[in-house]
XYZ file of C-alpha atoms in Angstrom:
340
model
C -0.143 0.049 -0.083
C 1.010 3.612 -0.623
C 1.683 5.765 2.399
C -0.399 8.894 3.079
C 2.155 11.223 1.735
C 1.938 9.286 -1.639
C -1.923 9.739 -1.509
C -1.514 13.389 -1.375
C 1.450 13.772 -3.714
C 1.757 11.214 -6.594
C 4.788 9.374 -7.215
C 7.510 10.477 -9.863
C 6.655 9.579 -13.293
C 9.720 7.217 -13.508
C 10.991 3.819 -13.192
C 14.717 3.886 -12.363
C 17.556 1.517 -12.301
C 20.063 1.229 -9.282
C 23.635 1.146 -8.950
C 24.903 -2.108 -7.553
C 24.267 -4.820 -5.134
C 24.185 -2.774 -1.855
C 21.891 0.438 -1.326
C 24.322 3.207 -0.163
C 23.153 6.249 2.051
C 23.587 8.583 -0.927
C 21.653 6.643 -3.227
C 18.820 6.007 -0.759
C 18.677 9.678 -0.364
C 18.476 10.377 -3.766
C 15.752 7.838 -4.414
C 13.863 9.050 -1.568
C 13.974 12.562 -3.182
C 13.207 11.452 -6.628
C 10.385 9.099 -5.560
C 10.147 6.941 -8.778
C 6.877 5.005 -9.031
C 8.966 1.746 -9.509
C 12.316 0.493 -9.954
C 14.208 -2.011 -12.172
C 16.941 -4.389 -11.487
C 19.569 -5.845 -13.821
C 22.502 -8.353 -13.254
C 24.775 -5.620 -11.895
C 22.309 -5.782 -8.868
C 22.294 -9.501 -8.275
C 24.510 -11.685 -6.472
C 22.529 -14.474 -4.539
C 19.107 -14.726 -2.977
C 20.000 -13.316 0.588
C 21.655 -10.315 -1.026
C 18.968 -9.619 -3.510
C 16.256 -9.938 -0.838
C 18.134 -7.293 1.278
C 18.461 -5.029 -1.544
C 14.821 -5.053 -2.355
C 13.809 -4.537 1.172
C 16.108 -1.653 1.432
C 14.821 -0.082 -1.683
C 11.467 -0.241 -0.499
C 12.431 1.288 2.757
C 14.082 4.104 1.068
C 10.803 4.925 -0.767
C 8.785 4.317 2.161
C 6.187 2.368 0.582
C 5.689 -0.922 -1.486
C 6.890 0.330 -4.733
C 6.784 -2.252 -7.561
C 10.389 -3.825 -8.485
C 10.751 -4.944 -12.079
C 13.293 -7.054 -13.768
C 13.839 -8.453 -17.340
C 13.499 -12.199 -16.610
C 12.500 -13.500 -19.839
C 14.753 -16.428 -20.287
C 17.510 -17.099 -22.820
C 19.913 -14.094 -23.292
C 17.502 -12.012 -21.321
C 17.577 -13.374 -17.693
C 19.036 -11.173 -14.901
C 18.735 -13.911 -12.214
C 21.211 -16.636 -13.237
C 22.201 -19.944 -12.120
C 23.188 -21.502 -9.732
C 20.754 -19.718 -7.596
C 17.958 -19.590 -10.212
C 16.879 -21.769 -12.850
C 18.481 -21.447 -16.391
C 15.446 -20.665 -18.590
C 15.506 -21.289 -22.373
C 14.783 -18.581 -24.826
C 10.982 -17.735 -24.807
C 10.625 -18.892 -28.503
C 12.194 -22.140 -27.897
C 10.070 -23.138 -25.183
C 6.945 -21.750 -26.723
C 7.501 -23.861 -29.858
C 8.368 -26.841 -27.524
C 5.732 -26.578 -24.750
C 2.881 -24.576 -25.880
C 0.465 -22.337 -23.855
C 0.537 -24.794 -20.728
C 4.128 -25.069 -20.646
C 4.318 -21.305 -20.819
C 1.966 -20.900 -18.064
C 4.125 -23.250 -15.890
C 7.322 -21.642 -16.752
C 5.935 -18.014 -15.920
C 4.511 -19.329 -12.707
C 7.683 -20.878 -11.698
C 9.547 -17.684 -12.456
C 7.130 -15.545 -10.464
C 7.896 -17.898 -7.488
C 11.646 -17.282 -7.966
C 11.016 -13.582 -8.218
C 8.613 -13.066 -5.287
C 11.233 -15.070 -3.234
C 13.659 -12.239 -3.500
C 11.119 -9.090 -3.417
C 10.577 -8.932 -6.987
C 7.016 -8.283 -8.146
C 7.134 -7.044 -11.890
C 8.522 -8.887 -14.854
C 9.086 -7.344 -18.352
C 7.233 -9.968 -20.192
C 5.373 -11.121 -22.125
C 7.009 -10.147 -25.273
C 4.100 -10.064 -27.868
C 6.125 -9.174 -30.976
C 5.813 -11.827 -33.868
C 9.041 -13.404 -34.993
C 9.419 -13.252 -38.563
C 12.212 -13.957 -40.942
C 13.441 -10.184 -40.827
C 13.141 -9.873 -37.069
C 16.463 -8.728 -35.816
C 18.401 -11.585 -33.835
C 18.480 -9.179 -30.697
C 14.828 -9.879 -30.540
C 13.741 -13.013 -32.471
C 13.990 -15.689 -29.875
C 12.719 -13.303 -27.166
C 9.105 -13.652 -29.023
C 6.437 -16.028 -28.277
C 5.566 -17.485 -31.769
C 5.432 -16.891 -35.450
C 2.030 -15.908 -36.066
C -0.764 -13.930 -34.124
C -2.544 -16.944 -32.797
C 0.387 -18.541 -31.225
C 1.620 -15.407 -29.799
C -1.799 -14.675 -28.147
C -1.972 -17.999 -26.667
C 1.337 -18.092 -25.294
C 1.585 -14.588 -24.216
C -1.772 -14.905 -22.238
C -0.484 -18.020 -20.669
C 2.686 -16.091 -19.664
C 0.739 -13.431 -18.202
C -1.530 -15.587 -16.389
C 1.100 -17.569 -14.849
C 3.027 -14.220 -13.682
C -0.226 -12.850 -11.966
C -0.947 -16.262 -10.479
C 2.436 -16.092 -8.931
C 2.044 -12.634 -7.680
C 4.080 -10.918 -10.150
C 3.009 -8.109 -12.530
C 3.522 -8.669 -16.197
C 4.520 -5.870 -18.616
C 3.082 -6.300 -22.350
C 5.869 -5.246 -24.712
C 6.743 -3.856 -27.153
C 3.656 -1.840 -28.049
C 2.557 -1.682 -30.624
C 5.167 -4.330 -32.272
C 8.588 -4.877 -32.596
C 8.638 -7.844 -34.767
C 9.377 -6.285 -37.952
C 12.265 -4.175 -36.877
C 15.362 -5.202 -38.569
C 17.559 -2.807 -36.586
C 18.544 -3.279 -32.777
C 16.843 -0.437 -31.034
C 19.332 -0.468 -28.368
C 21.477 1.006 -31.144
C 19.712 2.357 -33.849
C 15.936 3.539 -34.742
C 14.315 0.727 -36.482
C 12.097 2.100 -39.347
C 9.303 -0.003 -40.383
C 7.506 0.567 -43.754
C 4.894 -1.830 -43.823
C 1.364 -0.569 -44.490
C -1.317 0.499 -41.896
C -3.827 -2.340 -42.455
C -1.074 -4.873 -42.634
C 0.194 -3.630 -39.472
C -3.151 -3.663 -37.927
C -3.945 -7.169 -38.851
C -0.778 -8.635 -37.922
C 1.899 -6.718 -35.692
C -0.781 -4.863 -33.576
C -3.196 -7.748 -33.186
C -1.502 -9.817 -30.170
C -1.653 -6.241 -28.423
C -5.338 -5.768 -28.878
C -5.858 -9.388 -27.782
C -4.034 -8.717 -24.405
C -5.107 -5.248 -24.052
C -6.498 -5.984 -20.571
C -3.217 -6.599 -18.927
C -2.231 -3.901 -16.284
C 1.180 -2.540 -17.759
C 2.590 -1.957 -21.276
C 5.834 -0.740 -22.694
C 6.395 1.072 -25.902
C 8.527 0.359 -28.669
C 11.127 2.722 -29.992
C 10.174 2.195 -33.539
C 9.113 4.613 -36.562
C 6.174 3.315 -38.336
C 6.230 5.576 -41.648
C 2.478 4.473 -42.175
C 1.583 6.483 -39.219
C 4.117 8.927 -38.060
C 7.769 10.128 -38.404
C 8.468 10.017 -34.687
C 9.394 6.773 -32.701
C 6.229 5.347 -31.256
C 7.291 5.968 -27.654
C 7.396 9.872 -28.655
C 4.459 9.834 -31.233
C 1.109 11.189 -29.970
C -0.411 9.327 -33.069
C 0.974 5.894 -32.083
C 0.067 6.414 -28.486
C -3.545 7.224 -29.350
C -3.582 4.142 -31.439
C -2.483 2.048 -28.630
C -5.038 3.412 -26.414
C -7.898 3.717 -28.903
C -7.268 1.112 -31.500
C -5.499 -1.366 -29.648
C -7.634 -0.664 -26.556
C -4.912 -0.616 -23.910
C -6.095 1.060 -20.952
C -3.290 0.222 -18.367
C -0.270 2.160 -17.214
C 2.132 2.693 -20.317
C 5.756 2.868 -19.723
C 8.472 3.632 -22.139
C 11.033 1.326 -23.100
C 14.399 2.444 -21.852
C 14.983 6.020 -22.894
C 18.780 5.380 -22.659
C 18.536 3.167 -26.007
C 20.136 4.932 -28.796
C 16.977 4.511 -30.867
C 16.050 7.802 -29.060
C 18.141 11.005 -29.537
C 18.768 14.132 -27.633
C 19.406 14.854 -23.900
C 17.544 12.677 -21.470
C 15.422 15.667 -20.313
C 14.102 15.940 -24.087
C 13.522 12.143 -24.348
C 11.432 12.034 -21.285
C 9.459 15.135 -21.988
C 8.813 14.050 -25.592
C 7.551 10.723 -24.480
C 5.113 12.240 -21.797
C 4.016 14.774 -24.150
C 3.180 11.916 -26.694
C 1.012 10.199 -23.980
C 3.380 7.800 -22.086
C 2.727 7.659 -18.295
C 5.988 6.644 -16.859
C 9.610 7.077 -18.158
C 11.896 4.160 -17.796
C 15.408 5.007 -17.264
C 17.642 1.776 -16.671
C 21.193 3.008 -16.894
C 23.116 6.237 -16.329
C 25.205 8.569 -14.161
C 23.385 10.192 -11.322
C 23.340 13.390 -13.141
C 21.708 11.675 -16.121
C 19.030 10.195 -13.484
C 18.475 13.488 -11.937
C 17.871 15.043 -15.309
C 15.260 12.521 -16.294
C 13.627 12.901 -12.808
C 13.186 16.612 -13.090
C 12.059 16.444 -16.591
C 9.513 13.543 -15.822
C 7.927 15.275 -12.876
C 5.091 13.729 -11.117
C 2.441 11.108 -12.321
C -0.487 12.927 -14.044
C -3.881 12.460 -12.361
C -4.872 9.982 -15.256
C -1.333 8.206 -14.795
C -1.824 7.934 -11.259
C -5.152 6.304 -11.579
C -3.770 3.652 -14.002
C -0.850 3.118 -11.602
C -3.304 2.359 -8.395
C -5.247 0.234 -11.090
C -2.109 -1.747 -12.026
C -0.902 -2.341 -8.400
C -4.488 -3.889 -7.567
C -3.117 -6.895 -9.788
C -0.539 -7.603 -7.508
C -1.337 -10.019 -4.663
C 0.128 -12.657 -2.566
C -0.021 -15.963 -4.750
C -1.960 -19.001 -3.515
C -0.032 -21.907 -2.088
C 0.997 -24.601 -4.865
C 3.260 -27.488 -5.145
C 6.261 -26.111 -7.081
C 8.083 -29.250 -7.162
C 5.017 -30.687 -8.947
C 4.768 -27.577 -11.212
C 8.507 -27.843 -12.010
C 7.943 -31.649 -12.900
C 5.059 -30.804 -15.055
C 6.845 -28.310 -16.848
C 9.914 -30.660 -17.480
C 7.548 -33.165 -18.839
C 5.468 -30.896 -21.217
C 6.582 -30.973 -24.618
C 8.824 -34.175 -24.106
C 5.854 -36.230 -25.529
C 5.511 -33.873 -28.557
C 1.924 -32.674 -27.367
C 2.788 -28.876 -27.310
C 0.147 -26.436 -28.875
C 1.541 -22.934 -29.838
């Protein structure tokens, strides 16, 4: 629950990364003043379960509330919690093709148990982009299928498994990253497909999962709609809201990615002006974080309502036999019965 202070004054319109494995007094003071809505962790923040549990507790203590703490625990190359302390998850596309929706629900439920045990209650998944022949290798095996129906089934199962385990899913990358032939960490991808083709294919999985509480934008320029990256395009955010029908809290992808240009303050301001609710800033110097925090300001009234609605999806999971679920997960697909 939020404190009385947060009910009077909304949190900052940011989700911020943190420096290392221990929260020092200086960084704690910065976070307390910045008051981000949430935090996100990376491999640099992770050593072992005991350390990570202390860090997440200290971060929430610094903010004075049960702020959501996110991680990218997709599996494959994008897995911040690694063996030997956590399970080594296959790339999402590999498991989706092998195990189908039931396997993906089990996988997400087991991942959620690992995350909740160390104080993490948000996973930046499912990736609802469609894997195609042109999909850049940085993204392709992070997808959940090669057609709309498979992605929808596997993404819904993933989201449901996370929610059942008390972890908030994040629908990404809206409105669709699958056609991108460039890595948006390094360049701005440009997609030239026609509007109706995009609507019937790339955007369709997001429309099918538009009821989820949290979403993340794509740093992609869709020439059929606008010249700006979707994250900074009022036209594309309007499409996400009204055509795709997403009513949840909309965060940017990391504004530190090179698909965006300009100062961090400009990147944040342009994203909020386009209609994003929250600025995600994962990596940077203290000065860069301060610049983003100042430009982002506080959550708007509408964003505050969406943020509170999103947090209502967060709950303590029901008791389950995790060993039995793990055994079932390992068996699913081994007999060739996967669907999706």
